[in-house]
Short mmCIF file of C-alpha atoms and ligand atoms in Angstrom, two decimals:
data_model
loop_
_atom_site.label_atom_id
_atom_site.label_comp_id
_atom_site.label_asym_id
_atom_site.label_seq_id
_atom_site.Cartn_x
_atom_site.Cartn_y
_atom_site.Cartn_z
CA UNK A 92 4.57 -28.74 42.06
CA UNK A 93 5.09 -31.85 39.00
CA UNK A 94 4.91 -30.71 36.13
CA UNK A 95 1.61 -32.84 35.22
CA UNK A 96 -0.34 -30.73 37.57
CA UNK A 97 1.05 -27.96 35.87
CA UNK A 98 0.27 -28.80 32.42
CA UNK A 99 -3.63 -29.98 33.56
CA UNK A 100 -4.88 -26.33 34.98
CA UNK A 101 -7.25 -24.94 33.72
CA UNK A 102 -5.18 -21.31 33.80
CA UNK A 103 -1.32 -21.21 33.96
CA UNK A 104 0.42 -18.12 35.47
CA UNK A 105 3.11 -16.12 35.29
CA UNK A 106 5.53 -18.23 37.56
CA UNK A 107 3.89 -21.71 35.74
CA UNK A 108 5.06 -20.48 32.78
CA UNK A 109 8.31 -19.41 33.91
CA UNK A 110 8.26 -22.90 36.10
CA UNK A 111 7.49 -24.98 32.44
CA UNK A 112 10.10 -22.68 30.21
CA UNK A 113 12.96 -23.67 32.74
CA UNK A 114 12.58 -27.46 32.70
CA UNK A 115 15.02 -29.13 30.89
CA UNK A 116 14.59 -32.61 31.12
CA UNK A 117 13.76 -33.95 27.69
CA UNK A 118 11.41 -36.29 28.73
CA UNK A 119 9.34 -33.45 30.48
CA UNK A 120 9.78 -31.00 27.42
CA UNK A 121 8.40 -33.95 25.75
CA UNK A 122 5.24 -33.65 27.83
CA UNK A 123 5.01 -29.97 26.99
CA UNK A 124 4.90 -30.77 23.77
CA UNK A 125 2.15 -33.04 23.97
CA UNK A 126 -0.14 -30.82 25.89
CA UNK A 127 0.71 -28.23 23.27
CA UNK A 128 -0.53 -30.63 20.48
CA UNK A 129 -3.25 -31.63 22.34
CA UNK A 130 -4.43 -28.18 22.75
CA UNK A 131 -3.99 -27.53 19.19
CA UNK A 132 -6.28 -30.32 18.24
CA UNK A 133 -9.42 -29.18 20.38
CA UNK A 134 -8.82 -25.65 19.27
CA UNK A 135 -7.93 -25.83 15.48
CA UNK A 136 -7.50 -29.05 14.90
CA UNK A 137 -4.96 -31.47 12.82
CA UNK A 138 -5.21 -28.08 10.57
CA UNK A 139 -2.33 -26.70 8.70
CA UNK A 140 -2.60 -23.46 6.99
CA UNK A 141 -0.26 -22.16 4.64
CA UNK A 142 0.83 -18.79 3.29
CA UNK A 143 2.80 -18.15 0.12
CA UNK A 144 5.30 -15.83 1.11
CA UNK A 145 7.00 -12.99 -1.19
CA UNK A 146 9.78 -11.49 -0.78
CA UNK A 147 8.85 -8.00 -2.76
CA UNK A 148 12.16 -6.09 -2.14
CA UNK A 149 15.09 -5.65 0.57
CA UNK A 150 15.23 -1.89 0.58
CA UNK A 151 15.23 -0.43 4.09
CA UNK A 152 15.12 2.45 5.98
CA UNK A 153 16.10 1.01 8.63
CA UNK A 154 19.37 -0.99 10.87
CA UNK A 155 18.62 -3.02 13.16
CA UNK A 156 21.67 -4.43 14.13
CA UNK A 157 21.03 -7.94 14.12
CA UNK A 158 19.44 -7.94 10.33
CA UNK A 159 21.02 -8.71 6.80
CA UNK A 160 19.25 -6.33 4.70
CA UNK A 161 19.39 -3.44 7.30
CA UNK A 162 20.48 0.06 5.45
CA UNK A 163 24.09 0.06 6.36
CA UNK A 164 24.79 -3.40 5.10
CA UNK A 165 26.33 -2.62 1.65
CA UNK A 166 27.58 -5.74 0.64
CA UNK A 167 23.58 -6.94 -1.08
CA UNK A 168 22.37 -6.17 -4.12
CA UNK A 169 18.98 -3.92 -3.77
CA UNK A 170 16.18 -5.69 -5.50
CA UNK A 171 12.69 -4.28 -6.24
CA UNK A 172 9.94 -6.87 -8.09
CA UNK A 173 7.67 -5.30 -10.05
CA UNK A 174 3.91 -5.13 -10.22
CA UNK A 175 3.95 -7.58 -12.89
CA UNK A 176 6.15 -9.78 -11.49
CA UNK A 177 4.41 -9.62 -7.97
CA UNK A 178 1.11 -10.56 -9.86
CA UNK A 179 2.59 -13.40 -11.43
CA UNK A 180 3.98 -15.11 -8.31
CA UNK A 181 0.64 -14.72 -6.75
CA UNK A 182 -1.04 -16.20 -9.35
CA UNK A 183 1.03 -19.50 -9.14
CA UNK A 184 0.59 -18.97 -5.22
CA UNK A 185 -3.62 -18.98 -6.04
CA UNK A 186 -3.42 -21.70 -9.21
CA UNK A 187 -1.45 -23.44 -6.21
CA UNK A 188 -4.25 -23.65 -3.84
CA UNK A 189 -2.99 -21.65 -1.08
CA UNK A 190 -5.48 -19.42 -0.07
CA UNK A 191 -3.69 -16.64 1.34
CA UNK A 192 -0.25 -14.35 0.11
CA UNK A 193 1.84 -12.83 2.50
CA UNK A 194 4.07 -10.01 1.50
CA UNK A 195 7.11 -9.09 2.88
CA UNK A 196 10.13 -6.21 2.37
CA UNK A 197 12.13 -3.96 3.85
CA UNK A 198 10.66 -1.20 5.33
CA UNK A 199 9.69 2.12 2.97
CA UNK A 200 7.71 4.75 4.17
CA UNK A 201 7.56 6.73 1.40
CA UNK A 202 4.70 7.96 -1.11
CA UNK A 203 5.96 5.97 -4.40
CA UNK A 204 5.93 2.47 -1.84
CA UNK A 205 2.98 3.61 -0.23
CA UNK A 206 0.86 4.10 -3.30
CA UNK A 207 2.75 0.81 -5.08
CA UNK A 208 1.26 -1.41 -2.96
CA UNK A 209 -1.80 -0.22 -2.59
CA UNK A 210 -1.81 -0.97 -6.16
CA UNK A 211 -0.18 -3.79 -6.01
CA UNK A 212 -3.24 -5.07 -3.78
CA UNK A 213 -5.63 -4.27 -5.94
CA UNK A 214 -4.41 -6.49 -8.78
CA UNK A 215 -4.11 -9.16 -6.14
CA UNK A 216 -7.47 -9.33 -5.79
CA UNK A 217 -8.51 -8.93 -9.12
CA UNK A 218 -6.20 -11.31 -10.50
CA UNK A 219 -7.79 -13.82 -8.30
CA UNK A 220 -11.49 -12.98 -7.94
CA UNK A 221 -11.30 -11.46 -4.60
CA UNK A 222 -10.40 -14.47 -2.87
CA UNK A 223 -6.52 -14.20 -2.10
CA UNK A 224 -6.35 -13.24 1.19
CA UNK A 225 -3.70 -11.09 2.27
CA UNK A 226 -1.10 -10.80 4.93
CA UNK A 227 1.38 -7.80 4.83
CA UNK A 228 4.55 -7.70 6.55
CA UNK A 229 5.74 -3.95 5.78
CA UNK A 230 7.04 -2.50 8.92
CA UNK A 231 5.76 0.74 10.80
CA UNK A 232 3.55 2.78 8.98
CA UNK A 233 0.99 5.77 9.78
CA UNK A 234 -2.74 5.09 10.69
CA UNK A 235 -3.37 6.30 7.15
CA UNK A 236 -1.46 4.15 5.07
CA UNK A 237 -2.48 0.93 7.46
CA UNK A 238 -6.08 2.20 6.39
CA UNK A 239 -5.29 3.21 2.96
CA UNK A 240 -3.87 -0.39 2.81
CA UNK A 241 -7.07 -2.32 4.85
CA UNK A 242 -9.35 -0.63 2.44
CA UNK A 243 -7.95 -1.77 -0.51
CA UNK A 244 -8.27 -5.62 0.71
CA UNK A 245 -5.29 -6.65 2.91
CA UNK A 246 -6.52 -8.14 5.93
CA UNK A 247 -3.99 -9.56 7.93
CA UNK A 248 -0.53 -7.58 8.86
CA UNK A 249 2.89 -8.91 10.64
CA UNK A 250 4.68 -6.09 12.72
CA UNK A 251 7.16 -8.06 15.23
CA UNK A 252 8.01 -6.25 18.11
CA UNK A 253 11.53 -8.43 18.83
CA UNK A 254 11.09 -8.28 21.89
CA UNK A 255 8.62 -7.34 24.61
CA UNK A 256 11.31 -6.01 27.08
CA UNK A 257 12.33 -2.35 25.93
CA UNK A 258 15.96 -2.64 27.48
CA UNK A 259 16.58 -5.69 24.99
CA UNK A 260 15.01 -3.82 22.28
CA UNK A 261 17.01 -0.57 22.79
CA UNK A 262 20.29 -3.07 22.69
CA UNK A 263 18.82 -4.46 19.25
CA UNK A 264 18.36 -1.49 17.87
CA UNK A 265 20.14 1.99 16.71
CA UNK A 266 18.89 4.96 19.15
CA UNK A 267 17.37 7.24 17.27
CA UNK A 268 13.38 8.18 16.86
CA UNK A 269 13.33 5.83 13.83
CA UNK A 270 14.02 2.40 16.14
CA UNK A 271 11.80 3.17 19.07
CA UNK A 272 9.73 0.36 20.92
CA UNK A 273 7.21 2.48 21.92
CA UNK A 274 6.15 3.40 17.92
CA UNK A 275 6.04 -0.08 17.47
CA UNK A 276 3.71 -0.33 20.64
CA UNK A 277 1.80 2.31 18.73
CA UNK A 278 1.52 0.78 15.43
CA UNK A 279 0.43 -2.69 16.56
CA UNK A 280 -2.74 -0.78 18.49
CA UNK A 281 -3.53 1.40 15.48
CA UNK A 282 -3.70 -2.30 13.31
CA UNK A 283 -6.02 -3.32 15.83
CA UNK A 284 -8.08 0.09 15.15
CA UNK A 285 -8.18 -0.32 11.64
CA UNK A 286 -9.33 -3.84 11.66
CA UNK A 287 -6.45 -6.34 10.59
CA UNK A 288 -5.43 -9.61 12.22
CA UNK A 289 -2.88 -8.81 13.72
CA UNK A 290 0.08 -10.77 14.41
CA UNK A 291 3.24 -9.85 15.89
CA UNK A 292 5.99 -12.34 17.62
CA UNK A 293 9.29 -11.93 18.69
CA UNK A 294 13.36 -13.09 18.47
CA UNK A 295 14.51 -15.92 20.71
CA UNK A 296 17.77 -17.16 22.11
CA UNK A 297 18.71 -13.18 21.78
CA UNK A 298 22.05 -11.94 24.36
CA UNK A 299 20.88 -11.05 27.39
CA UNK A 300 17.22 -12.60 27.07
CA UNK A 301 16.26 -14.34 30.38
CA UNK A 302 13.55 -17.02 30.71
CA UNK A 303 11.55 -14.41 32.74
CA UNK A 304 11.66 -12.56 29.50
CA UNK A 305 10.38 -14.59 26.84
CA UNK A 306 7.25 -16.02 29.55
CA UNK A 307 6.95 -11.90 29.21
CA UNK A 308 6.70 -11.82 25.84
CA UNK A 309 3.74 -14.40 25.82
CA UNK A 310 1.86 -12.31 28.57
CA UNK A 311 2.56 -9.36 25.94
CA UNK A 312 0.39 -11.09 23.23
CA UNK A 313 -2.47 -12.07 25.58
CA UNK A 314 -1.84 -8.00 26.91
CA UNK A 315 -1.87 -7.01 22.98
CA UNK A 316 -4.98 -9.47 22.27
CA UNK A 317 -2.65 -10.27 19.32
CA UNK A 318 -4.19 -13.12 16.61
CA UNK A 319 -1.62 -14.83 14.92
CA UNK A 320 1.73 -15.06 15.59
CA UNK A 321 5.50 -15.34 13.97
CA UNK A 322 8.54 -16.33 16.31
CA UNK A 323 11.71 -17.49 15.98
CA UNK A 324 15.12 -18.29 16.95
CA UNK A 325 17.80 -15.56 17.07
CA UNK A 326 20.52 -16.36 13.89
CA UNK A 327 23.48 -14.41 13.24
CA UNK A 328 23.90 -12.61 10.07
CA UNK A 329 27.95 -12.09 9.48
CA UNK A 330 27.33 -8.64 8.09
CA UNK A 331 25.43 -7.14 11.10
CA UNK A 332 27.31 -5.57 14.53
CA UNK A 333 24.95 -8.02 15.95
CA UNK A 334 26.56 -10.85 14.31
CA UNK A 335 30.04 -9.48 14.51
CA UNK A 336 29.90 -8.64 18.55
CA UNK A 337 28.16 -12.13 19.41
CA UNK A 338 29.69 -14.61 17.15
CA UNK A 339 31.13 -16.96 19.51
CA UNK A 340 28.74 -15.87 22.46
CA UNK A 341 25.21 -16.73 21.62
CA UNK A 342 23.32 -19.50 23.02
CA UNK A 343 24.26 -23.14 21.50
CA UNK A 344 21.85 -24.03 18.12
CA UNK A 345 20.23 -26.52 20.28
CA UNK A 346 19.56 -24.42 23.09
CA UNK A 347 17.92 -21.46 20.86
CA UNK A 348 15.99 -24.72 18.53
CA UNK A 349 14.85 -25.63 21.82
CA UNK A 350 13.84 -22.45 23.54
CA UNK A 351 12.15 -21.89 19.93
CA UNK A 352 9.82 -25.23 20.34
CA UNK A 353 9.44 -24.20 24.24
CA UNK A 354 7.68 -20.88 23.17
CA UNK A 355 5.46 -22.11 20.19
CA UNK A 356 3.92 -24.89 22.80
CA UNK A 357 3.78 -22.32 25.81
CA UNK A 358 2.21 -19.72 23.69
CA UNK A 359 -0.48 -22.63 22.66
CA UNK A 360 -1.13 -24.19 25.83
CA UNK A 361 -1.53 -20.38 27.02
CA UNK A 362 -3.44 -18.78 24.40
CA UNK A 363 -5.22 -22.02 22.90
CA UNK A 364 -6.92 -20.30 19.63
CA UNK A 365 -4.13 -18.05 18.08
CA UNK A 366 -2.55 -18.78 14.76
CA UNK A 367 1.14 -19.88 15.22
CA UNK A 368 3.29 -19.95 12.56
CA UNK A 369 6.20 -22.50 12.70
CA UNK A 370 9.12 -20.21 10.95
CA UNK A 371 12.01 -20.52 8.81
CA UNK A 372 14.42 -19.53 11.12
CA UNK A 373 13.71 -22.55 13.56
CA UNK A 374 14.18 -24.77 10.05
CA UNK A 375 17.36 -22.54 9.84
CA UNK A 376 18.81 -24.16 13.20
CA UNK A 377 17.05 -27.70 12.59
CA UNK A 378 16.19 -29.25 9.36
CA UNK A 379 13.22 -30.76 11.05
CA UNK A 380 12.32 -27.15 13.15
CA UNK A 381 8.88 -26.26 10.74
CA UNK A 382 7.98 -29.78 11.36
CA UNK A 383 8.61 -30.11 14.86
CA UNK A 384 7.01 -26.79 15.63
CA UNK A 385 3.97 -28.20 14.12
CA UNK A 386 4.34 -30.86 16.77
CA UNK A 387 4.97 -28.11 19.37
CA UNK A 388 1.68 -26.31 18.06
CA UNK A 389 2.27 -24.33 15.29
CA UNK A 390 -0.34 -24.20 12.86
CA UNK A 391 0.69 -22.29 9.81
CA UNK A 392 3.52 -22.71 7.23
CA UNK A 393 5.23 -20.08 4.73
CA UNK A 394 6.68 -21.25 2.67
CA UNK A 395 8.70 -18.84 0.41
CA UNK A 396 7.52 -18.05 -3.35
CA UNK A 397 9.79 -15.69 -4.07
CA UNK A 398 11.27 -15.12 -7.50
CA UNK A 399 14.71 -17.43 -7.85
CA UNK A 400 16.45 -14.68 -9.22
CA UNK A 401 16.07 -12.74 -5.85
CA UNK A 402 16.13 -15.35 -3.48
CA UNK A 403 19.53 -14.80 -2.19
CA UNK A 404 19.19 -10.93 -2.07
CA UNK A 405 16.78 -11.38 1.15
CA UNK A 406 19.06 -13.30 3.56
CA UNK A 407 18.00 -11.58 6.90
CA UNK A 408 20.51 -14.07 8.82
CA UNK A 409 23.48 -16.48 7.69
CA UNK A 410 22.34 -19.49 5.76
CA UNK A 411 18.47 -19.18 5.12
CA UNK A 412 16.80 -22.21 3.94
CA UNK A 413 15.15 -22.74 1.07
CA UNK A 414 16.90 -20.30 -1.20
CA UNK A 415 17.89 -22.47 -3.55
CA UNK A 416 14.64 -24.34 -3.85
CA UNK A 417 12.26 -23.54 -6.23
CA UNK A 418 8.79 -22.82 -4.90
CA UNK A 419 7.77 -25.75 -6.22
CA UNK A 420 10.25 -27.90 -4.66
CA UNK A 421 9.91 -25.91 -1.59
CA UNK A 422 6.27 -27.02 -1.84
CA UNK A 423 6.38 -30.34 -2.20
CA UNK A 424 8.89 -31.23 0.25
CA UNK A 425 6.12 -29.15 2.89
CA UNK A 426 3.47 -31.33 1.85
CA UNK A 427 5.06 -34.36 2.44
CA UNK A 428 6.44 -33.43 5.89
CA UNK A 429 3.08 -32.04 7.33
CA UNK A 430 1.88 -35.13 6.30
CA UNK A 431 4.37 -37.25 7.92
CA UNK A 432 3.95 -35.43 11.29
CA UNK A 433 0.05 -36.25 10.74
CA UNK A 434 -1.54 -32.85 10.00
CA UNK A 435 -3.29 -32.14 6.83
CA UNK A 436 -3.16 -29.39 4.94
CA UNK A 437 -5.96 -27.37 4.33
CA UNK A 438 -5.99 -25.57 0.52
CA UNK A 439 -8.43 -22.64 -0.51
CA UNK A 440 -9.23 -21.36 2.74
CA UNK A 441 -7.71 -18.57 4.23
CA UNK A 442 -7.11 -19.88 7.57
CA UNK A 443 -7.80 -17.09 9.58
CA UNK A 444 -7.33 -16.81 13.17
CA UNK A 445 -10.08 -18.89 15.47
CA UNK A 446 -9.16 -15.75 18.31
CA UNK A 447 -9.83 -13.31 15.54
CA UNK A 448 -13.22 -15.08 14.28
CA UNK A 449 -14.41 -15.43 18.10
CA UNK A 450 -13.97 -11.79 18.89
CA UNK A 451 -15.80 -10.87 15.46
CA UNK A 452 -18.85 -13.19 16.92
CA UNK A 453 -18.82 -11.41 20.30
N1 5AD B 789 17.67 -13.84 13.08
C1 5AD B 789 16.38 -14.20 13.24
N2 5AD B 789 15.34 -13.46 12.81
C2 5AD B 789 15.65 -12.30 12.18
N3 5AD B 789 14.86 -11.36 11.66
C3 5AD B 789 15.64 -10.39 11.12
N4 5AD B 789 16.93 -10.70 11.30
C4 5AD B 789 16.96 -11.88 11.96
C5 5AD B 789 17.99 -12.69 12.45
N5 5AD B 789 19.28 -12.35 12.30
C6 5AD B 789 13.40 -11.39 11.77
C7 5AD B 789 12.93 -10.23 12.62
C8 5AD B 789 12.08 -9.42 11.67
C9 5AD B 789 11.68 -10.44 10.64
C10 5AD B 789 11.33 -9.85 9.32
O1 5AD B 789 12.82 -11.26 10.51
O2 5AD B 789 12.15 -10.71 13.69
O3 5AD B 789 10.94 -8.85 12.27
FE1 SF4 B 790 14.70 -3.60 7.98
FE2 SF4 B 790 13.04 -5.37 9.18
FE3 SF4 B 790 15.62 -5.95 8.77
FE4 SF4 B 790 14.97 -4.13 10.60
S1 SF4 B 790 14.43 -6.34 10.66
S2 SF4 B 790 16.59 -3.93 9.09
S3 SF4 B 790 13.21 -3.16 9.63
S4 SF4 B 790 14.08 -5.62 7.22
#
């Protein structure tokens, strides 16, 4: 079958997908790409939303053995912004015009982080009249604190699940009960119950990840009914066994940048309405990866607005970009690119997910 046909059905498969992730002529991938944009267009638009991402601290429980801030790593410096400090980043993010605040850290479980952020919420909200909208990115948690969280005005939350094949988790992670795919399985469903967007996404280019298993991993978000998503190449941090064990064996920077684009314009073409979030990893491997996975069919930006002073304390892999910017550098140089590609930018509006809004209509 050409690829053409392919690309014009109404409803891919599992085996077109597989069929479209294995073609590696450039012209063809080209084609993908187009389809992808297309399909972003009738579906959302020339629309690009953007989230103000922060950083809050790098204290975690947890080692995942492909991370930089993972709990055995001992060479960073443990940072922890405060309230105040939280508040006044997301009142540049809101004088800014972005519309919505993501917040990201380690992962905590405990009582003191449960009950700071909760707070921390609250002020977000008041600070800006209720209309910040806000995306968490805080790991596994209980029912209760997702709820506990939810009710104090977060609506959105980011809980990756790395990868949709449980034998590639298990290799990512430690094996013990506090790395276990299934809890994360768990923990995405209870989001669902308590009423967030939910968004979840995966690693790419990762050892011993087939073709077979990334088409899997978009079947897993149309499985998951998931509403926004957050993928991204696979980057080697030098303090991580990860990093260590597959230094000179991971897939080229081209391949993974490319694998990267493939999956932001299958997951488009497949899903149509989701958000898709073109991430700083793939600008990690490619100075023009955000940009280009707009052109793949991304549709949503974050760009970082954490504190300069902390920047280089949350360096999950080897090299992130944008630490030395400023956020206001970091901002300008996105508006001008998202421009160039020929999307707009869409200020004061939260941007949230057409799937989400459709289901709410049902
Ligand atoms: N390369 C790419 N992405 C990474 N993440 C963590 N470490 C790396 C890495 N070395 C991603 C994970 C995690 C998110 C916060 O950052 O997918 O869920
Ligand atoms: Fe912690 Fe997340 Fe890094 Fe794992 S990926 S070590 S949970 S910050």
């Amino acid at each position: 079958m050409d690829i053409e046909k392919i690309l014009n059905k109404k409803i891919l498969n599992r085996s077109d997908l597989i069929y479209l992730m294995k073609i590696r002529s450039a012209e063809d991938i080209e084609k993908i790409f187009k389809k992808a944009y297309e399909i972003k267009l009738k579906n959302i638009g020339n629309k690009v939303y953007y989230r103000g991402l922060i950083e809050i601290g790098n204290k975690c429980i947890k080692n995942c053995l492909y991370c930089g801030i993972r709990r055995d790593n001992k060479n960073i410096e443990i940072f922890e912004m405060t309230k105040k400090q939280i508040l006044k980043s997301a009142r540049w993010i809101y004088e800014n015009g972005f519309a919505s605040i993501a917040l990201q850290s380690g992962e905590r479980q405990d009582k003191e982080f449960v009950d700071f952020i909760e707070d921390v919420i609250v002020g977000i909200k008041k600070i800006s009249n209720n209309k910040l909208g806000i995306t968490l990115s805080l790991g596994e948690q209980t029912y209760e604190t997702y709820k506990k969280w939810f009710d104090a005005g977060a609506h959105r939350y980011l809980l990756r699940i790395e990868s949709s094949n449980k034998i590639i988790y298990n290799s990512l992670h430690p094996h013990d009960p506090l790395h276990n795919h299934n809890t994360r399985i768990e923990c995405l469903k209870d989001l669902r119950k308590v009423g967030y967007q939910v968004g979840t996404g995966v690693m790419i280019g990762l050892p011993g990840q087939t073709t077979e298993d990334l088409v899997d991993d978009i079947l897993f978000y149309e499985k998951m009914d998931i509403d926004m998503i957050g993928m991204g190449p696979y980057i080697l941090h030098d303090e991580t066994p990860m990093g260590k064990e597959f230094k000179e064996k991971v897939l080229s920077v081209d391949k993974r940048v490319e694998l990267g684009l493939k999956m932001i314009a299958l997951t488009r073409i497949y899903l149509k309405d989701v958000n898709i979030a073109a991430t700083t990893a793939l600008q990690g491997l490619d100075p023009m990866g955000r940009e280009k996975g707009l052109k793949a069919g991304a549709n949503i930006l974050m760009p970082t607005a954490t504190l300069e002073e902390h920047k280089s304390k949350y360096q999950l892999y080897n090299d992130k970009p944008g630490i030395f910017d400023s956020a206001i550098e970091s901002k300008e140089y996105l508006d001008k690119s998202v421009k160039n590609i020929g999307d707009e930018i869409i200020y004061n509006n939260w941007g949230d997910s057409p799937h989400f809004k459709k289901k709410c209509l049902k």
